[in-house]
Coordinates of C-alpha atoms and ligand atoms in Angstrom, one line a residue:
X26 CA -13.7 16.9 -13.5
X27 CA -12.2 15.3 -10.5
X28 CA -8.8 13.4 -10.4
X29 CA -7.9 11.6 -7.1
X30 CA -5.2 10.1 -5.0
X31 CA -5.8 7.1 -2.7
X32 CA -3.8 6.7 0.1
X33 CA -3.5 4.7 3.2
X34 CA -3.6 6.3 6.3
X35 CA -2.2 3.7 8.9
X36 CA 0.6 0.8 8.3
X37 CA -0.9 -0.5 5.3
X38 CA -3.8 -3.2 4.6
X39 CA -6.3 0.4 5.4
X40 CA -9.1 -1.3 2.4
X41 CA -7.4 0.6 -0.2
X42 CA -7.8 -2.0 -3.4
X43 CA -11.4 -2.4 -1.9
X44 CA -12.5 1.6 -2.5
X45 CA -10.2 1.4 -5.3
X46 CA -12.4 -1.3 -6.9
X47 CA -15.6 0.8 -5.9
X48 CA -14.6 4.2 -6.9
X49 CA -13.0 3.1 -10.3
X50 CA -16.5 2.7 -11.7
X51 CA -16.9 6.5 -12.3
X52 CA -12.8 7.0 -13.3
X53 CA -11.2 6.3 -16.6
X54 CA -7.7 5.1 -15.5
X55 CA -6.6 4.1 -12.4
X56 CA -2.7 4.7 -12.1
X57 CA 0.1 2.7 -9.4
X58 CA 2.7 5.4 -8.5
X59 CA 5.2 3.4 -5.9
X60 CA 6.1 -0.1 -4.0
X61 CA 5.8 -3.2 -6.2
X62 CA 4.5 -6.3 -4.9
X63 CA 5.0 -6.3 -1.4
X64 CA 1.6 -4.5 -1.6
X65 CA -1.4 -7.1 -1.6
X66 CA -4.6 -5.8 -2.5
X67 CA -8.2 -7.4 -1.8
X68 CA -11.4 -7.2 -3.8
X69 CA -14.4 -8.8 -3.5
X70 CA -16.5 -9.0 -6.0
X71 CA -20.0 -10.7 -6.3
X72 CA -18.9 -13.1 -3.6
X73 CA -15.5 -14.0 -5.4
X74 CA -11.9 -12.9 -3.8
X75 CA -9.1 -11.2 -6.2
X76 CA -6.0 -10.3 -4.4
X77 CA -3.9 -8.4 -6.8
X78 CA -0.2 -7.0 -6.1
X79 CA 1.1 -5.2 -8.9
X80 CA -1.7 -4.9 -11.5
X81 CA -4.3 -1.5 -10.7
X82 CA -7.3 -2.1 -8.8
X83 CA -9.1 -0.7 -11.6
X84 CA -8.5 -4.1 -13.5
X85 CA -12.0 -5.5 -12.8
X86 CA -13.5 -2.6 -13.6
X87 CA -12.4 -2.7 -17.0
X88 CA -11.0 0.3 -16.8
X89 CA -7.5 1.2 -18.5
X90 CA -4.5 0.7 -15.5
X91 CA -1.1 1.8 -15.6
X92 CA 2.2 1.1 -13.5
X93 CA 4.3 4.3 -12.9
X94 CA 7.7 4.9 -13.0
X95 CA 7.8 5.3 -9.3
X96 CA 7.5 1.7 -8.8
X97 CA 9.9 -1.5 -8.3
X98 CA 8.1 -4.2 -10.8
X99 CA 9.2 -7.9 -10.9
X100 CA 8.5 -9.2 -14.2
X101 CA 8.2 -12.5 -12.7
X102 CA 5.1 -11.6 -10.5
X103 CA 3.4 -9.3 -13.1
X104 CA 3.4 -12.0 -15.7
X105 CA 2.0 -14.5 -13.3
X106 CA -0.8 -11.6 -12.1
X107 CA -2.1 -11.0 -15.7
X108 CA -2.1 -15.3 -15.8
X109 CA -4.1 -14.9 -12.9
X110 CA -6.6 -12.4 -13.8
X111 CA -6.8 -13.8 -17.2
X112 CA -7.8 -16.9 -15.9
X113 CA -10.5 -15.2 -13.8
X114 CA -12.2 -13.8 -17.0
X115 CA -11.0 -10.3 -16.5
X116 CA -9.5 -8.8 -19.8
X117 CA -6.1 -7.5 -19.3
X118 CA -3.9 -6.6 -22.6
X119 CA -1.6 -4.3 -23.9
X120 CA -4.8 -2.1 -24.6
X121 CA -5.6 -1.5 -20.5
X122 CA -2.7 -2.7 -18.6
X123 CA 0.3 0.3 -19.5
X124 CA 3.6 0.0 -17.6
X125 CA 5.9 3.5 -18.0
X126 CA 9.4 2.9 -19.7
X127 CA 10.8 4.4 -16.4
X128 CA 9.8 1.9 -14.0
X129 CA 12.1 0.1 -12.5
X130 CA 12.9 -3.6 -12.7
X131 CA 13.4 -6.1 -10.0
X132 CA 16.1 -8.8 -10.5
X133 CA 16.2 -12.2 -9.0
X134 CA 19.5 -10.9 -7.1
X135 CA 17.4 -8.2 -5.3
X136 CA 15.6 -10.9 -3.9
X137 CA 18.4 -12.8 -2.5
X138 CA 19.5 -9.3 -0.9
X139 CA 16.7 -8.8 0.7
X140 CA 16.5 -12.5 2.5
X141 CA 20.1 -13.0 2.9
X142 CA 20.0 -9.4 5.0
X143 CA 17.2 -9.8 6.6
X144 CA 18.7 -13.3 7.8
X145 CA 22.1 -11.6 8.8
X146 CA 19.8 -8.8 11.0
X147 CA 18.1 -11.7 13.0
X148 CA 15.8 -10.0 16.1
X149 CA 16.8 -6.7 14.6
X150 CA 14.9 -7.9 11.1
X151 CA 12.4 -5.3 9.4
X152 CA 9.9 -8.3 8.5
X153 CA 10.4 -7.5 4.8
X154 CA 8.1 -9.1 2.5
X155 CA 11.3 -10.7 0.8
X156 CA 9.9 -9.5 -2.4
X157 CA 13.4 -7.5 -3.3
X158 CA 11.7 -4.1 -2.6
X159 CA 14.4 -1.8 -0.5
X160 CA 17.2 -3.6 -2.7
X161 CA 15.6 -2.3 -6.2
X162 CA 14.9 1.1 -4.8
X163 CA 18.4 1.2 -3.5
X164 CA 20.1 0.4 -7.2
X165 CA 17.5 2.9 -8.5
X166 CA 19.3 5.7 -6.0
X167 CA 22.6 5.0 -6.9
X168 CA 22.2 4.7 -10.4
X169 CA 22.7 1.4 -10.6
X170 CA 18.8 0.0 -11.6
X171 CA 17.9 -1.2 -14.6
X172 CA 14.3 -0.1 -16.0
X173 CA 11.8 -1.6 -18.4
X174 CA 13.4 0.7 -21.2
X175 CA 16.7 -1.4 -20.4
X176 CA 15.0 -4.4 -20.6
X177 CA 13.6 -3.8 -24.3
X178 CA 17.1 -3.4 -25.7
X179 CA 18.9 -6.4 -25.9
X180 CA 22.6 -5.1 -25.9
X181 CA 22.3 -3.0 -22.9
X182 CA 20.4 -5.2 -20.6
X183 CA 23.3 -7.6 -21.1
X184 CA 25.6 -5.2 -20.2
X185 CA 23.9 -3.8 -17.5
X186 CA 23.5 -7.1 -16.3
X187 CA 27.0 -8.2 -16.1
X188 CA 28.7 -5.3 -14.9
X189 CA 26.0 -4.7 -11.8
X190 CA 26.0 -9.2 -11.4
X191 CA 29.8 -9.4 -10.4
X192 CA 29.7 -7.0 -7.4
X193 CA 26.1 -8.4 -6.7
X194 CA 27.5 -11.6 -6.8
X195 CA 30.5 -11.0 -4.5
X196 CA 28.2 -9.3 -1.8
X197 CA 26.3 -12.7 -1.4
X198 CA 28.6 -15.3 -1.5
X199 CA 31.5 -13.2 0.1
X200 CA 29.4 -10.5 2.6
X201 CA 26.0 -12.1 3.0
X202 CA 26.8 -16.2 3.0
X203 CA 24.3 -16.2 0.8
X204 CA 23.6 -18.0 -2.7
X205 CA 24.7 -16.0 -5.9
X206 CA 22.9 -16.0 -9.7
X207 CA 23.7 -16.5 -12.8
X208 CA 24.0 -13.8 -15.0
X209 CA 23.4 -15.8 -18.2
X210 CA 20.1 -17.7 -16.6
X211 CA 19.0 -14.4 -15.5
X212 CA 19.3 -13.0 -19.1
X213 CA 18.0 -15.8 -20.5
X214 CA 14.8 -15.8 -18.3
X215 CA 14.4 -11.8 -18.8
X216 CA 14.4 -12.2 -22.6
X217 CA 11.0 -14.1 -22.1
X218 CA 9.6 -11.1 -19.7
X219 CA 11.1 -8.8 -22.3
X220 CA 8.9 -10.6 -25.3
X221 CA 5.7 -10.6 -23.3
X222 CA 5.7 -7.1 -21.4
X223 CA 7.0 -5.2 -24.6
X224 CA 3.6 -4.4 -25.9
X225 CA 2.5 -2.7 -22.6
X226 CA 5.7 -0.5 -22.3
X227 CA 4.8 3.3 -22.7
X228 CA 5.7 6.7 -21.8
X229 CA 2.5 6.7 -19.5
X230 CA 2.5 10.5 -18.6
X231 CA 2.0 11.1 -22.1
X232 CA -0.9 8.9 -21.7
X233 CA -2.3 10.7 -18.6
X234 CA -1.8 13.8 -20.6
X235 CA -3.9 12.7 -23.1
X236 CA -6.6 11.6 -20.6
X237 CA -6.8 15.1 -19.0
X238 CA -6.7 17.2 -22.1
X239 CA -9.6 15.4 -23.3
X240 CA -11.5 16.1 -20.0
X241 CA -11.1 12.4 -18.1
X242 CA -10.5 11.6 -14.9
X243 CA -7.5 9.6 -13.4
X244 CA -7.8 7.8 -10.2
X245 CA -4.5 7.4 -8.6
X246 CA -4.1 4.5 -6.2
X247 CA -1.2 4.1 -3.2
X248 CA 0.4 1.1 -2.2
X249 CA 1.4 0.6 1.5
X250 CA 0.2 3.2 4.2
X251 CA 1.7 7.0 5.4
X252 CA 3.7 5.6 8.1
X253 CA 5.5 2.7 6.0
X254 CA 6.5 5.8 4.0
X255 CA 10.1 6.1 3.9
X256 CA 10.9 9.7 5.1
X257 CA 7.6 10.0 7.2
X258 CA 7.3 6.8 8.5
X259 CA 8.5 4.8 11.5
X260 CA 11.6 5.0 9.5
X261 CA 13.9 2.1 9.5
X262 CA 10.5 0.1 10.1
X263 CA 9.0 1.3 6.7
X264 CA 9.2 0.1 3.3
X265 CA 11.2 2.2 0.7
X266 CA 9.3 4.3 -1.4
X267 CA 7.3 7.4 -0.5
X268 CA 4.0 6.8 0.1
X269 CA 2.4 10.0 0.2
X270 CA 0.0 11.6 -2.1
X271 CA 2.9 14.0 -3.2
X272 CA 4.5 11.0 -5.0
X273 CA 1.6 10.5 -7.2
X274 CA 3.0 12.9 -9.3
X275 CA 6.4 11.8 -9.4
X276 CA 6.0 8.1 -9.7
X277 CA 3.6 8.5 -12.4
X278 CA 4.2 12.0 -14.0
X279 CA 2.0 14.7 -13.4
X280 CA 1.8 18.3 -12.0
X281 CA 0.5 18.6 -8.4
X282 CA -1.9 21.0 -9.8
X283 CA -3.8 18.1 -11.7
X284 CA -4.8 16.7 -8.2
X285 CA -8.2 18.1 -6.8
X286 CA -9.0 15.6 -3.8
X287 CA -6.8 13.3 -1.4
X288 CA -8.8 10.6 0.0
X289 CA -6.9 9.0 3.1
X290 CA -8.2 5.3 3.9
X291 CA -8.6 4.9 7.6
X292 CA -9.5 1.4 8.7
X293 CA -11.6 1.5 12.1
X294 CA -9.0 0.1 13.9
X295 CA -5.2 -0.5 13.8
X296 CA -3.4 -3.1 12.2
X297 CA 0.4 -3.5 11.2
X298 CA 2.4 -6.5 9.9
X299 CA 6.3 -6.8 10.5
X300 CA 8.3 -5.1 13.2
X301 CA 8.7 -1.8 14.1
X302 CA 6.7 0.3 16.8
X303 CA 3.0 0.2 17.2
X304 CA 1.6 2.3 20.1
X305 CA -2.0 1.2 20.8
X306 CA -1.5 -2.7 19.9
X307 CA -3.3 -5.2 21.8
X308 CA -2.3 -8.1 24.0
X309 CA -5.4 -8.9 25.4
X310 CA -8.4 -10.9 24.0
X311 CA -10.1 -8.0 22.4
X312 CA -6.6 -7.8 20.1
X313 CA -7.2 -11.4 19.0
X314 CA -11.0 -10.7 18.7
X315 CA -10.4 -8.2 15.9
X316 CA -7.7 -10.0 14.1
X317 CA -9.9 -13.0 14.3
X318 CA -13.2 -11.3 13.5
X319 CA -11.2 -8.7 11.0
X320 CA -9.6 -12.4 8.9
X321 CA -6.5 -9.8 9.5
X322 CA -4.4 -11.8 7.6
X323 CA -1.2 -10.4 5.3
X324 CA -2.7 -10.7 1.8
X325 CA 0.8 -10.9 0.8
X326 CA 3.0 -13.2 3.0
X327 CA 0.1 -14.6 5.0
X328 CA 1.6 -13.6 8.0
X329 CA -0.8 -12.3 11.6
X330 CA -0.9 -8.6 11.5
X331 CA -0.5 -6.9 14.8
X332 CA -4.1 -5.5 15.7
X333 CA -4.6 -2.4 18.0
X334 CA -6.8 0.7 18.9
X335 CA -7.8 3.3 16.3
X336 CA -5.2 6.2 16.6
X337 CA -6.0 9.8 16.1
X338 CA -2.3 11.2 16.4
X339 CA -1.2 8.8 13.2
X340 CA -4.0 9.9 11.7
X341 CA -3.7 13.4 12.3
X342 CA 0.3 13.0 10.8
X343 CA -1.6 11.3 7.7
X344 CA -3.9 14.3 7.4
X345 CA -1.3 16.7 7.9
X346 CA 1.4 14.8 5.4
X347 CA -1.4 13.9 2.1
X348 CA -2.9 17.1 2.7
X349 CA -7.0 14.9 2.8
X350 CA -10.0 16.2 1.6
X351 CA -12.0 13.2 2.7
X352 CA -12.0 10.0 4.8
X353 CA -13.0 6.7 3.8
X354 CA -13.3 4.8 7.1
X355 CA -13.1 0.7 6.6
X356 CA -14.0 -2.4 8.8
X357 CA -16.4 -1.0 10.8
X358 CA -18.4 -4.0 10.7
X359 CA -15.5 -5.6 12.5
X360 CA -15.8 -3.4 16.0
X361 CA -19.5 -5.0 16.0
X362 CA -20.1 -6.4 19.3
X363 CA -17.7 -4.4 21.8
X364 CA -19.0 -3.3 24.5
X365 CA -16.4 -0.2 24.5
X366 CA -14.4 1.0 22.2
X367 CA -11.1 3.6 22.2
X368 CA -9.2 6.2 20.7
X369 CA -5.8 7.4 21.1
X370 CA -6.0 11.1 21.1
X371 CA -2.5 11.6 22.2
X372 CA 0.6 9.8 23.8
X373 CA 1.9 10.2 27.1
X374 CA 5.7 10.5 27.3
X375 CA 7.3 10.9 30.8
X376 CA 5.8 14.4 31.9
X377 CA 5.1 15.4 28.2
X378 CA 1.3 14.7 26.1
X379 CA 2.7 14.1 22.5
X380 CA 0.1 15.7 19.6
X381 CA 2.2 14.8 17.1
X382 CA 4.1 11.9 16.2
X383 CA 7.1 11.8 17.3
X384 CA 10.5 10.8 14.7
X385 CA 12.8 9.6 17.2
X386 CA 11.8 5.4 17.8
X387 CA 13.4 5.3 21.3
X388 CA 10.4 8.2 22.4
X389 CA 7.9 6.2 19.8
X390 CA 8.7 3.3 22.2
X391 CA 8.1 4.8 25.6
X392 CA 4.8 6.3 24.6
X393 CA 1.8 5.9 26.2
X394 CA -1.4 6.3 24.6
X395 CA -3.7 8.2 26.0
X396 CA -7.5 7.2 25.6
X397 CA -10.6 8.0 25.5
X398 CA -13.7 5.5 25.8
X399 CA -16.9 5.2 23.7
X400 CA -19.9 2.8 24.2
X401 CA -19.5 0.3 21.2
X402 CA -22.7 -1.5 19.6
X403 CA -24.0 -5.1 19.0
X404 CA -25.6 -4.7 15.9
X405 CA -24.2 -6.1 12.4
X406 CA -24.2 -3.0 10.4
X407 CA -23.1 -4.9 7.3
X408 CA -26.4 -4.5 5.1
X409 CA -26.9 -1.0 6.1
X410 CA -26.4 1.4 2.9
X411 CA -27.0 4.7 4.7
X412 CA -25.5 7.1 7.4
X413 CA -29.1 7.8 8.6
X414 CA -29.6 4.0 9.2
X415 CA -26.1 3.0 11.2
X416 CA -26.8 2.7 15.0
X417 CA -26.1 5.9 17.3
X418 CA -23.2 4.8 18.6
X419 CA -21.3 4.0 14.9
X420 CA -22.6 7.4 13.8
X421 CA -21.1 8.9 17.6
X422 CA -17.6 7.3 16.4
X423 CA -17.4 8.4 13.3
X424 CA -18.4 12.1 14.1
X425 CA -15.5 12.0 16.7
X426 CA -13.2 10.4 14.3
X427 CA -14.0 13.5 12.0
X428 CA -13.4 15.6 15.0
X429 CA -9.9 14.8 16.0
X430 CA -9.2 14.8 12.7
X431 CA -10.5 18.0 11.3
X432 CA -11.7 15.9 8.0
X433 CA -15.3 14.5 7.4
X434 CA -15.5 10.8 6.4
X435 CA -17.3 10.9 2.8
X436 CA -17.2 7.1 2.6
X437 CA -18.1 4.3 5.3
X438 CA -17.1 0.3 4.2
X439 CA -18.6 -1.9 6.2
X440 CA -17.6 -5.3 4.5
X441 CA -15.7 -6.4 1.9
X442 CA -17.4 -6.8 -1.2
X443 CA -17.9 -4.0 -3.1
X444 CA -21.6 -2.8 -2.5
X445 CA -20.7 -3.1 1.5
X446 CA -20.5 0.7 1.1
X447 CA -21.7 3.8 1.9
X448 CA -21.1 6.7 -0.3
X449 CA -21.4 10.5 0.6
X450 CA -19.6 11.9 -1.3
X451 CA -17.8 10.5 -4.4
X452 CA -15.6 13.4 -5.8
X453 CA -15.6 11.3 -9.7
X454 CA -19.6 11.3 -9.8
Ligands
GDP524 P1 -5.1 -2.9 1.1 O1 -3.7 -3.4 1.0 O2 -5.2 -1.6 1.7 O3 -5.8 -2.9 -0.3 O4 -5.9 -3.9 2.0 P2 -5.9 -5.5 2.0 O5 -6.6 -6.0 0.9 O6 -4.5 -6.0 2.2 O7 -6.6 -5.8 3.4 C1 -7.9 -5.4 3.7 C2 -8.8 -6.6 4.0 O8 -10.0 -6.2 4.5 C3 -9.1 -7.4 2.7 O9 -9.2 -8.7 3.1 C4 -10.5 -6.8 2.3 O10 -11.3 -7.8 1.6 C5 -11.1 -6.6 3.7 N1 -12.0 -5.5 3.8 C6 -12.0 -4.3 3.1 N2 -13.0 -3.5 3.6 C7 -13.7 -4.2 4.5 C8 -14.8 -3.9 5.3 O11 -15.3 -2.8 5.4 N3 -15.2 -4.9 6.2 C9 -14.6 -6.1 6.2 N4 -15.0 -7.0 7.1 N5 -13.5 -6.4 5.5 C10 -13.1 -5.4 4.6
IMO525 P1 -0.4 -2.8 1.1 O1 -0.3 -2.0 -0.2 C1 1.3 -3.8 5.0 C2 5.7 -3.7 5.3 C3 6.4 -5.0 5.6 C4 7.6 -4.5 6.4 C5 7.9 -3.2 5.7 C6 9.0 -3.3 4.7 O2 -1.1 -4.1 0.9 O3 -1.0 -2.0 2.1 P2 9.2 -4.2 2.2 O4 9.0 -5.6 1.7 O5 8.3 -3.2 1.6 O6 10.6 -3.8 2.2 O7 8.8 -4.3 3.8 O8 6.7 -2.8 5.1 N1 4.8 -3.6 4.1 C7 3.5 -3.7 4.2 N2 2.6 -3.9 5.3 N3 0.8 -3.7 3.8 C8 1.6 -3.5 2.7 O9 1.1 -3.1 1.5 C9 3.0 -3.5 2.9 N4 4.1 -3.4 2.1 C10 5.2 -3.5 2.8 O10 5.5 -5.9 6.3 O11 7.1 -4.3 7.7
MG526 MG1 -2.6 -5.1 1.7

């Protein structure tokens, strides 16, 4: 029995609803553990596209999916999402979609926070997705939050409400210039949330529980990537939640010692949307060529996400920080066509080569990367399904991605629809 954590290894957007998808074939739940839905997730499936934010990427799978207490949830968007999938003929009740009594809530006044400040910060911004993330993790720190077991009880989510929507309130109109709510709307349209999400509210890590006792596995699934983590990111530029395999058993409420593999998503390249630093970006036309050829689009806000170089001293940070067993490298179909590719397998600063990844942003920002070249290939290597049959020179970057890193790649995606995939080892089989 096997029970795994997902997690991105880059800034996000690494292919992780995609293996997700894939993987959750041979799991029998697939459980969120952080963010909300500033995460946008991508499946394709028999030709047909399903983005989902908040929901599991087990859903399609059929496969049981639960939202952990570790995560900020807007009511608004998860209603929408089951619309959505509903309306997409995927089944999704109170029988397979769980959400823990612990998780927290989002509130229309979050979401104000987050635009009003990120308005007020101007070219300092963070490029927020605006979806009221750092402002609900920040209530949920000082005690302030209000969570789904709140929202059930009538009485206290109205008092909750009021007392936290006055100094909310103030801090738009009188701090942020910003537009206020109204507490009595806001109750009015949470009592509707309330009605249709009470049937999926559970204590979820009694469900898990009952999953491992009876020998199942669980598949856990991150949101967001290692250095959008908020203590071992590229901290202010990094969303607020821990991102790390260690907060799969926070945010959904399990023992470390149920976890036997850590598979790190690694896309073939480097992509990162918002601000913040970003040591091998490109400039040049081979930047545009993989954000064109790569469709490397936001999934959430639809914004251009910055395109760079693979790099081997994030990666080794991500290795280091999840503690990987395996690597599941995605997009390599995109590098198609290069005559040369690189690697960063260090940064240059002043007199100093940096191995590891520097905290302080003002060093992050003078870094050079240093490179090292490999002979790319022309082939489309999207319809091959084995190691054996990729060309030389794939195979050649892969084995040197496996030996900066010190981790072998048990899982190559080279498109997006689910059977663009090859599998050597799958830890649930
Ligand atoms: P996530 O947030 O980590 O789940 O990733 P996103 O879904 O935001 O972004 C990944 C994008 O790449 C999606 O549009 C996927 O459909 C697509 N994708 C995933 N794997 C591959 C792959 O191997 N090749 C190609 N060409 N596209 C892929
Ligand atoms: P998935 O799960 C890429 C980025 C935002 C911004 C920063 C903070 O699809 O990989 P936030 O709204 O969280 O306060 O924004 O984090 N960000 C992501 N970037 N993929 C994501 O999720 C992201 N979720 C947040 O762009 O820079
Ligand atoms: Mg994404």
């Amino acid at each position: 029995m096997a029970n795994i954590v997902i997690v991105g290894t880059q800034w996000g957007d690494e292919g992780k609803g995609k293996i997700v998808d894939m993987l959750a074939a041979d799991a029998d739940a697939v459980v969120r553990f952080q963010g909300g839905n500033n995460a946008g997730h991508t499946m394709v499936v028999r030709g047909e596209q399903i983005i989902s934010h908040l929901v599991p990427s087990g859903i399609l799978q059929g496969k049981l999916c639960m939202i952990g207490n570790g995560l900020v949830v807007d009511p608004a968007v998860l209603t929408e999402e089951i619309d959505y999938l509903v309306g997409k003929g995927i089944k999704v009740d109170a029988d397979n979609l769980k959400i823990s009594e612990r998780a927290q809530l989002i509130m229309p006044y979050h979401k104000l926070v987050d635009h009003a400040r990120e308005l007020m910060k101007g070219d300092k911004k963070i490029g927020t997705t605006g979806r009221g993330i750092g402002p609900a993790y920040e209530d949920k720190a000082t005690r302030r939050g209000i969570r789904f077991v709140d929202l059930l009880d009538p009485e206290i989510f109205r008092e909750k409400v009021e007392v936290i929507m006055k100094e909310k309130n103030f801090y738009l109109e009188h701090f942020l210039n910003a537009e206020t709510a109204d507490p009595e709307a806001v109750i009015s349209e949470y009592a509707k949330y309330a009605e249709r999400l009470a049937p999926h509210v559970c204590n979820i890590s009694v469900v898990m529980d009952e999953i491992l006792t009876s020998g199942k596995q669980l598949l856990f699934e991150g949101a967001q990537g290692t250095h959008l983590d908020i203590d071992h990111g590229t901290y202010p530029f990094v969303t607020s939640s821990n991102t790390v395999s260690g907060n799969a058993c926070c945010g959904a409420g399990i023992g470390p010692g149920k976890i036997s593999d850590v598979y790190g998503i690694v896309k073939a390249y480097t992509t990162r949307v918002g601000a913040g630093p970003f040591p091998t970006e490109l400039f040049d036309d081979v930047g545009d060529s993989i954000q064109k050829k790569g469709a490397e689009f936001g999934a959430t806000t639809g914004r251009k996400r910055r395109c760079g170089w693979l790099d081997t001293v994030i990666l080794e940070n991500a290795v280091r920080l999840n503690g990987l067993t395996g690597l599941v490298v995605t997009k390599l179909d995109v590098l198609g066509g290069l005559d040369e590719l690189k690697i960063c397998t260090a940064y240059q600063y002043g007199d100093e080569t940096l191995r590891h990844f520097p905290a302080n942003l003002n060093v992050l920002g003078k870094c050079e990367p240093v490179y090292e070249s490999l002979p790319g290939w022309s082939e489309d290597i999207s319809g091959i399904r084995t190691f054996e049959d990729l060309p030389e020179n794939t195979r050649n970057y892969l084995k040197r991605i496996e030996e900066l890193t010190g981790v072998s790649v048990q899982i190559i995606s080279v498109g997006p629809g689910r059977e663009e995939t090859i599998v050597l080892k799958n830890p649930l089989k």
